[in-house]
PDB file of C-alpha atoms in Angstrom:
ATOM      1  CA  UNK A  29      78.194  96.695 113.214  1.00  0.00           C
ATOM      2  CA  UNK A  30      77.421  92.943 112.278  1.00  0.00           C
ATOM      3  CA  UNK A  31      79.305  91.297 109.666  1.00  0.00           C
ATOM      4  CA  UNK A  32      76.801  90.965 107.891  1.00  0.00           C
ATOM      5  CA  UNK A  33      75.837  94.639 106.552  1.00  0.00           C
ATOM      6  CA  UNK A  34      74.785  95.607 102.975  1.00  0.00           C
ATOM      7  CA  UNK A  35      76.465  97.822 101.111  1.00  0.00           C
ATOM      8  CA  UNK A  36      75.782 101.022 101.441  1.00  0.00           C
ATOM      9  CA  UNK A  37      72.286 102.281  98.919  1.00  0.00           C
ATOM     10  CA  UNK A  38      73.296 104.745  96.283  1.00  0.00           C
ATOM     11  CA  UNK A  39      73.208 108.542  97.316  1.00  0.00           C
ATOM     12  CA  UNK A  40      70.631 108.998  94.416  1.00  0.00           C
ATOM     13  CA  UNK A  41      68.265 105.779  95.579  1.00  0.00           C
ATOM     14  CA  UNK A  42      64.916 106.506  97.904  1.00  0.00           C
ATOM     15  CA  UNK A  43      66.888 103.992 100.113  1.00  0.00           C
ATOM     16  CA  UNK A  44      69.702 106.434 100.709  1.00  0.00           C
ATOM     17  CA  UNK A  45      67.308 109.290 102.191  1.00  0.00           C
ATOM     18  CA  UNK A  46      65.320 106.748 104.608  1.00  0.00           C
ATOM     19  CA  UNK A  47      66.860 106.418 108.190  1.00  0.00           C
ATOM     20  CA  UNK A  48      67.385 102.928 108.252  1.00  0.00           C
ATOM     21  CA  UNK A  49      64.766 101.006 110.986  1.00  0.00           C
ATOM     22  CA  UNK A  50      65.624  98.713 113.858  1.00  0.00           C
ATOM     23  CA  UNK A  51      62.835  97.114 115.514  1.00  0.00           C
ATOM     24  CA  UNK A  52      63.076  96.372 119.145  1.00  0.00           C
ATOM     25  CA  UNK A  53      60.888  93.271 120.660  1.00  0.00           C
ATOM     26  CA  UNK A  54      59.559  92.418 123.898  1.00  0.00           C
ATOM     27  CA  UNK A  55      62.549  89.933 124.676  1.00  0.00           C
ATOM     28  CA  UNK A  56      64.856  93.226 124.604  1.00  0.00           C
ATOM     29  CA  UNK A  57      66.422  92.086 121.226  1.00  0.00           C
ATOM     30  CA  UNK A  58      66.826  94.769 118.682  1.00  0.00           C
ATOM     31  CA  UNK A  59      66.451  93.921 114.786  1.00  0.00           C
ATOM     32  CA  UNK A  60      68.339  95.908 112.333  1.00  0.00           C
ATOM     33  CA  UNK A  61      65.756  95.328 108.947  1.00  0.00           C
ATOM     34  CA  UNK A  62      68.460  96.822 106.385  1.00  0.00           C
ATOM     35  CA  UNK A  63      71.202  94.071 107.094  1.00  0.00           C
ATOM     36  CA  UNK A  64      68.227  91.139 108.588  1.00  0.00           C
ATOM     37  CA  UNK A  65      70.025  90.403 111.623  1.00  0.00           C
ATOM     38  CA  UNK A  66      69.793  90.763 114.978  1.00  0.00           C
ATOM     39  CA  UNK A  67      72.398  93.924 116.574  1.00  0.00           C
ATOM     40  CA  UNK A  68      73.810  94.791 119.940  1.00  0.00           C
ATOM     41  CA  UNK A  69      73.605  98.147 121.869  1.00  0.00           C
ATOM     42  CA  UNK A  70      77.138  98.226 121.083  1.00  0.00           C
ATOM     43  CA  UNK A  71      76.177  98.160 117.271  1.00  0.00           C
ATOM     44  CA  UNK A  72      74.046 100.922 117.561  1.00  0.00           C
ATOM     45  CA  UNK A  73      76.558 103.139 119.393  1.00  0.00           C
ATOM     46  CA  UNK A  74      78.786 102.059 116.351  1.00  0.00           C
ATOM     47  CA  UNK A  75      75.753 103.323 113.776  1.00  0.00           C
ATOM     48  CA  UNK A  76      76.039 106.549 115.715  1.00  0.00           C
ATOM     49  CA  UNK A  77      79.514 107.001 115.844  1.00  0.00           C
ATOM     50  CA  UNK A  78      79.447 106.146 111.817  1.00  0.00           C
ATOM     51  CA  UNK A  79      76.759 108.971 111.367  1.00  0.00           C
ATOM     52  CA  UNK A  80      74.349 106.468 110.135  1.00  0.00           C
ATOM     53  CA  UNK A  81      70.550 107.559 110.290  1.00  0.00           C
ATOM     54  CA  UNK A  82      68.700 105.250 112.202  1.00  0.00           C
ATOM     55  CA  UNK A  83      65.208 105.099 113.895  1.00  0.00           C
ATOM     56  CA  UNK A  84      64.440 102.812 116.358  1.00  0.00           C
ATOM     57  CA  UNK A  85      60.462 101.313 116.683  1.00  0.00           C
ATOM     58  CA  UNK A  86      59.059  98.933 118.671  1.00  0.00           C
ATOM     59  CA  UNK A  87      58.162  95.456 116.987  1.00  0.00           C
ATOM     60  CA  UNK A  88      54.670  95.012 118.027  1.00  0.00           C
ATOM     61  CA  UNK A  89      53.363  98.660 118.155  1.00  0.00           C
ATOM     62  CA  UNK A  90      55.159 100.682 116.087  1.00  0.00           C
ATOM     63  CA  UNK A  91      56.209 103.235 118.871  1.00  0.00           C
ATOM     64  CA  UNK A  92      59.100 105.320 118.377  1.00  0.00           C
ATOM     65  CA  UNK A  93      62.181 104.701 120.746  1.00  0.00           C
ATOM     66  CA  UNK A  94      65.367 105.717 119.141  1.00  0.00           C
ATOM     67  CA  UNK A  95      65.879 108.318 122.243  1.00  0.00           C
ATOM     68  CA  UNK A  96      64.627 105.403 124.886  1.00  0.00           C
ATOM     69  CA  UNK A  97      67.799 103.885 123.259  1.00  0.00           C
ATOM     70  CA  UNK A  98      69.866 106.375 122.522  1.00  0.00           C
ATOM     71  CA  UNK A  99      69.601 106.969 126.315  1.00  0.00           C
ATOM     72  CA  UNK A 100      70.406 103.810 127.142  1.00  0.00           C
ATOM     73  CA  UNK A 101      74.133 104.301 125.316  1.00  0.00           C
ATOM     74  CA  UNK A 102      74.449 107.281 127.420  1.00  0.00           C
ATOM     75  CA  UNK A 103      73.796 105.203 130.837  1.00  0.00           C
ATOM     76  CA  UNK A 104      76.073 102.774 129.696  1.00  0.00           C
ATOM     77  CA  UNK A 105      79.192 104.993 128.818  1.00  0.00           C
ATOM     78  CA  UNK A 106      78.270 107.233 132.277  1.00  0.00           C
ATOM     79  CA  UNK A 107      78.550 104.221 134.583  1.00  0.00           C
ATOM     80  CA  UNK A 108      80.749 102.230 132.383  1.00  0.00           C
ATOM     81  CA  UNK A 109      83.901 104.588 131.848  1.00  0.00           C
ATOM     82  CA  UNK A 110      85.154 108.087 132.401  1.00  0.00           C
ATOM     83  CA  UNK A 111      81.776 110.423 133.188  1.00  0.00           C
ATOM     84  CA  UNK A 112      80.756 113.076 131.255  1.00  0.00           C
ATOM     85  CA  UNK A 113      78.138 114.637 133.276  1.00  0.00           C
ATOM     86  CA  UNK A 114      78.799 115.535 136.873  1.00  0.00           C
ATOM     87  CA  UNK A 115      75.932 114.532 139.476  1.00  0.00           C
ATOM     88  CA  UNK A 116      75.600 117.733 139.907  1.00  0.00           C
ATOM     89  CA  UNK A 117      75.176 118.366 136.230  1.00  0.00           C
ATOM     90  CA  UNK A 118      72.750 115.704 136.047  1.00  0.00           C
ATOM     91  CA  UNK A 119      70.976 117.024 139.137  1.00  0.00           C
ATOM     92  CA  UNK A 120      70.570 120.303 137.267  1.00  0.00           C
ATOM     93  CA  UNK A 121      69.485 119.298 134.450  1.00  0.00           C
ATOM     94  CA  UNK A 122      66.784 117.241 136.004  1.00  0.00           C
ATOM     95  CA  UNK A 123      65.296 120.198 137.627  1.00  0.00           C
ATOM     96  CA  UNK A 124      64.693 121.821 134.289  1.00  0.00           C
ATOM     97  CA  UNK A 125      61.853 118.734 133.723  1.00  0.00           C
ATOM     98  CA  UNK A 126      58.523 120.156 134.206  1.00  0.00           C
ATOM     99  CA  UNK A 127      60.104 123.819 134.484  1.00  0.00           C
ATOM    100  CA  UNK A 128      58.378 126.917 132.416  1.00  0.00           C
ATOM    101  CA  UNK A 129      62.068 126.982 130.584  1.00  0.00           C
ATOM    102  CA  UNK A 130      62.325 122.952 129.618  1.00  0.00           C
ATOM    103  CA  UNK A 131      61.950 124.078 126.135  1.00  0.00           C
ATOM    104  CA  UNK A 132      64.116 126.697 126.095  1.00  0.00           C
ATOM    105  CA  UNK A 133      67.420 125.158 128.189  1.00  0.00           C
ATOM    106  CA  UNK A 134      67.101 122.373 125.456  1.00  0.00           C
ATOM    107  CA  UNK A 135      67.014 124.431 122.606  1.00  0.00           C
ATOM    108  CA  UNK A 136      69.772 126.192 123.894  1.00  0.00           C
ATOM    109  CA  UNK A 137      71.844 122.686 124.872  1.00  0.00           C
ATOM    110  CA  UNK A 138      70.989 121.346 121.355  1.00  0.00           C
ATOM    111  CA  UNK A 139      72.358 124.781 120.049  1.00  0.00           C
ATOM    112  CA  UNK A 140      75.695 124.736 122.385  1.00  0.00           C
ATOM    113  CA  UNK A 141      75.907 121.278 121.577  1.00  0.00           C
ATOM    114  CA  UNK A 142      75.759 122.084 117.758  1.00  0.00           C
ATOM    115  CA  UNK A 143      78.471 124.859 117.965  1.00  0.00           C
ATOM    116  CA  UNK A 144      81.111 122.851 120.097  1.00  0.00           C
ATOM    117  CA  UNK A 145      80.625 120.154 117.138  1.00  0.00           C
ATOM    118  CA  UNK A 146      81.560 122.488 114.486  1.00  0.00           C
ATOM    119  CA  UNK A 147      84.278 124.295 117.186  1.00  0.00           C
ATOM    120  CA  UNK A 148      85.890 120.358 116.466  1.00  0.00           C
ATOM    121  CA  UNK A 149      85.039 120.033 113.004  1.00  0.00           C
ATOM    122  CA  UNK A 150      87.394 123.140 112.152  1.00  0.00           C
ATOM    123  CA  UNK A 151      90.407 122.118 114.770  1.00  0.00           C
ATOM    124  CA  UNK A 152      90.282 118.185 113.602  1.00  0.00           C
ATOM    125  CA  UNK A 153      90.034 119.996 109.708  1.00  0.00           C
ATOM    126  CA  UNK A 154      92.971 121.935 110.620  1.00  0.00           C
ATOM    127  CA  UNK A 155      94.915 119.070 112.610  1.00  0.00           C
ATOM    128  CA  UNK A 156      94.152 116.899 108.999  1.00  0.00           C
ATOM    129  CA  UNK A 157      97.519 116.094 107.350  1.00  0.00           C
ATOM    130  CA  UNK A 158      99.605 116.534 110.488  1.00  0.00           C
ATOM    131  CA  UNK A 159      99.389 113.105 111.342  1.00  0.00           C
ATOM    132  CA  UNK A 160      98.148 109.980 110.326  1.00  0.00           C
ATOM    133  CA  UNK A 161      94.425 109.643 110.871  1.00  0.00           C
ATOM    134  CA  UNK A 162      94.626 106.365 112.131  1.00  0.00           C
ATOM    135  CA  UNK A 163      97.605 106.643 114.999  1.00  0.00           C
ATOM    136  CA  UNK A 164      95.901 109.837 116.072  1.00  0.00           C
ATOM    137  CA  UNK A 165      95.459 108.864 119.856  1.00  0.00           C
ATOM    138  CA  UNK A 166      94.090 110.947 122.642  1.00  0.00           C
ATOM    139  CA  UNK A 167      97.345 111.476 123.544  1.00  0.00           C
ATOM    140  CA  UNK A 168      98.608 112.858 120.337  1.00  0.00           C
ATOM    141  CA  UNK A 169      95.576 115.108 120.428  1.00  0.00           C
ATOM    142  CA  UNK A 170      96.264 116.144 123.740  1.00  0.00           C
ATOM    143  CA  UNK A 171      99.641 116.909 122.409  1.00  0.00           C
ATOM    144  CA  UNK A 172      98.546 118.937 119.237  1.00  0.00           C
ATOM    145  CA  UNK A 173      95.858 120.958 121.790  1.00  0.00           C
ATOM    146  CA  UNK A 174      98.597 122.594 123.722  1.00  0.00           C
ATOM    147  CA  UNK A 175     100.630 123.636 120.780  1.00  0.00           C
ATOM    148  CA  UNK A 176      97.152 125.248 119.665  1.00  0.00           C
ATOM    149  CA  UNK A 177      96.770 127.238 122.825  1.00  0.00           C
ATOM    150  CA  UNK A 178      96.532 130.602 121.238  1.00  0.00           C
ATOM    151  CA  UNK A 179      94.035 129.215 118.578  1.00  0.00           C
ATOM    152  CA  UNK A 180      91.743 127.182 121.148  1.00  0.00           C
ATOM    153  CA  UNK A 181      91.825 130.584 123.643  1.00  0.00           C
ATOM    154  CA  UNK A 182      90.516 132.105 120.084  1.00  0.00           C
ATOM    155  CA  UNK A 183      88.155 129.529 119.418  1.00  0.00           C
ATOM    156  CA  UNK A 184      86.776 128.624 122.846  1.00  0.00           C
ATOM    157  CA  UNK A 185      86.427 132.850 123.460  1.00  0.00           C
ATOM    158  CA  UNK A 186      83.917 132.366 120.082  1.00  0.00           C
ATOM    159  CA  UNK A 187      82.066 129.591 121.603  1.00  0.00           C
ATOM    160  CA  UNK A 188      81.532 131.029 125.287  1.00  0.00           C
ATOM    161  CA  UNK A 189      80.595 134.457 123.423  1.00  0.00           C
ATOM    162  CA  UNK A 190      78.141 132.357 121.152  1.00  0.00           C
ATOM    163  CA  UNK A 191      76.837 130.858 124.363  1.00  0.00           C
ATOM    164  CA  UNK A 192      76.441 133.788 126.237  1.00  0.00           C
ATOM    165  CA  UNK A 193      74.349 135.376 123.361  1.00  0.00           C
ATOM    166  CA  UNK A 194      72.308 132.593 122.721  1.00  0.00           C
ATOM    167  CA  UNK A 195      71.366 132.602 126.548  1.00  0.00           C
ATOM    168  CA  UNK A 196      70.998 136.609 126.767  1.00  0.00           C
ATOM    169  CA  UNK A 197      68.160 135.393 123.606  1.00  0.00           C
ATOM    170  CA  UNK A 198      66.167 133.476 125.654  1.00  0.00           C
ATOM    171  CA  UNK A 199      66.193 135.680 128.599  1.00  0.00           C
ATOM    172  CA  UNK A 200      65.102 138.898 126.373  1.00  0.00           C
ATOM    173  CA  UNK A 201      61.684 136.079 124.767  1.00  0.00           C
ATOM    174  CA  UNK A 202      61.199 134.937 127.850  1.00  0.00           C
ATOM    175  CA  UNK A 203      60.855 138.587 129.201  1.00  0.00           C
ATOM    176  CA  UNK A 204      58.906 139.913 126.115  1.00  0.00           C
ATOM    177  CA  UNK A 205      56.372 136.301 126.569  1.00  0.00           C
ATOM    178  CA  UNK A 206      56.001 137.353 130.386  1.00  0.00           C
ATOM    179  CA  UNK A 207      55.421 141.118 129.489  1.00  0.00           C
ATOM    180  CA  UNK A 208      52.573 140.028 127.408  1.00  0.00           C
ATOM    181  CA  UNK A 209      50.962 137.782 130.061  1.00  0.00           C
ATOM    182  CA  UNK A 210      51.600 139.987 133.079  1.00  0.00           C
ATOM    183  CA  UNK A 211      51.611 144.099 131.726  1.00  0.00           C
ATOM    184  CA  UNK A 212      52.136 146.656 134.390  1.00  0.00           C
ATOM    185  CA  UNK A 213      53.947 143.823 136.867  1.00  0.00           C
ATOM    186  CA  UNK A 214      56.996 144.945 138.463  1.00  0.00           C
ATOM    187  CA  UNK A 215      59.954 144.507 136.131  1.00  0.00           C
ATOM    188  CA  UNK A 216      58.107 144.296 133.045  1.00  0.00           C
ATOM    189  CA  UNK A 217      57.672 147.298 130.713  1.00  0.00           C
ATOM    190  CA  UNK A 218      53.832 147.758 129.528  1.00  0.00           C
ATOM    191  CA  UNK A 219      52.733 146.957 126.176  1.00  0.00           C
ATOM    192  CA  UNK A 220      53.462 148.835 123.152  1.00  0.00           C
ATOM    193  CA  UNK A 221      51.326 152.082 123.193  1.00  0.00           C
ATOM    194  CA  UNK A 222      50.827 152.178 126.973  1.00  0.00           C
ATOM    195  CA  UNK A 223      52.614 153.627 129.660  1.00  0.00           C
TER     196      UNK A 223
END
């Protein structure tokens, strides 16, 4: 962030519960209001790597953008370093737009999402006190995931059974909301009290 931050409201202040509000103008600039200065993209990546609540709104209208620039970040850490999503992955996930299941595949992301978060919350809570915080490098986590192989196999078996269910979910509403729309159609039982 800018040098030139506040300090941080008190948790008990009305400040402390409001996300704090950048304004984006025409000239691309964005304006962070809570520290009066004018930020980066690189300073809002920062806000969200510090867990800071933000929302962003354009100057003149008041639109909400915060995901217009959240996806912006993305674009620039997919073409600027190591990838996370595959073309292929992307390519997928595109085809979902405008799909009967857009809803649903990202309610179930945001919920896979969600559980491999907490999946790291416990290992980093468990890797806590093994080394120092600050010199712990990818490497060093590298090295501390292999001598956690049993425990990841354990943890990662959790997730992909979490996943699985989740999905198996959807597919049993999504049967139940075509069963009501189409009764008596091949592969759909009839409605309750008809057979």
């Amino acid at each position: 962030m800018s040098s030139h931050r506040r300090p941080s409201p008190d948790a008990a202040s009305p400040e402390a519960a409001a996300p704090r509000v950048l304004k984006k103008y025409p000239n691309r600039r964005l304006y962070d209001t809570s520290a009066s200065t004018y930020i980066t993209l690189a300073d809002v990546k920062q806000m969200v790597l510090e867990g800071i609540d933000f929302e962003v709104r354009d100057a003149k209208t008041g639109d909400e953008l915060t995901r217009s620039i959240l996806l912006q970040i993305i674009l620039e850490e997919e073409t600027g370093g190591v990838p996370m999503f595959t073309s292929r992955m992307l390519a997928q996930i595109i085809r979902f737009y405008g799909h009967a299941m857009q809803g649903m595949m990202g309610s179930y992301l945001e919920k896979n999402l969600q559980t491999f978060v907490e999946m790291q919350a416990r290992l980093a809570e468990q890797a806590r006190g093994l080394y120092d915080p600050k010199a712990f490098t990818p490497e060093m986590w590298a090295q501390f995931m292999s001598g956690q192989a049993p425990m990841m196999q354990g943890l990662m078996g959790n997730y992909l059974e979490q996943s699985k269910n989740l999905f198996v979910q959807m597919q049993e509403q999504m049967q139940k909301q075509a069963g009501g729309l189409l009764p008596g159609f091949p592969g759909f039982p009839p409605p309750p009290g008809q057979k």
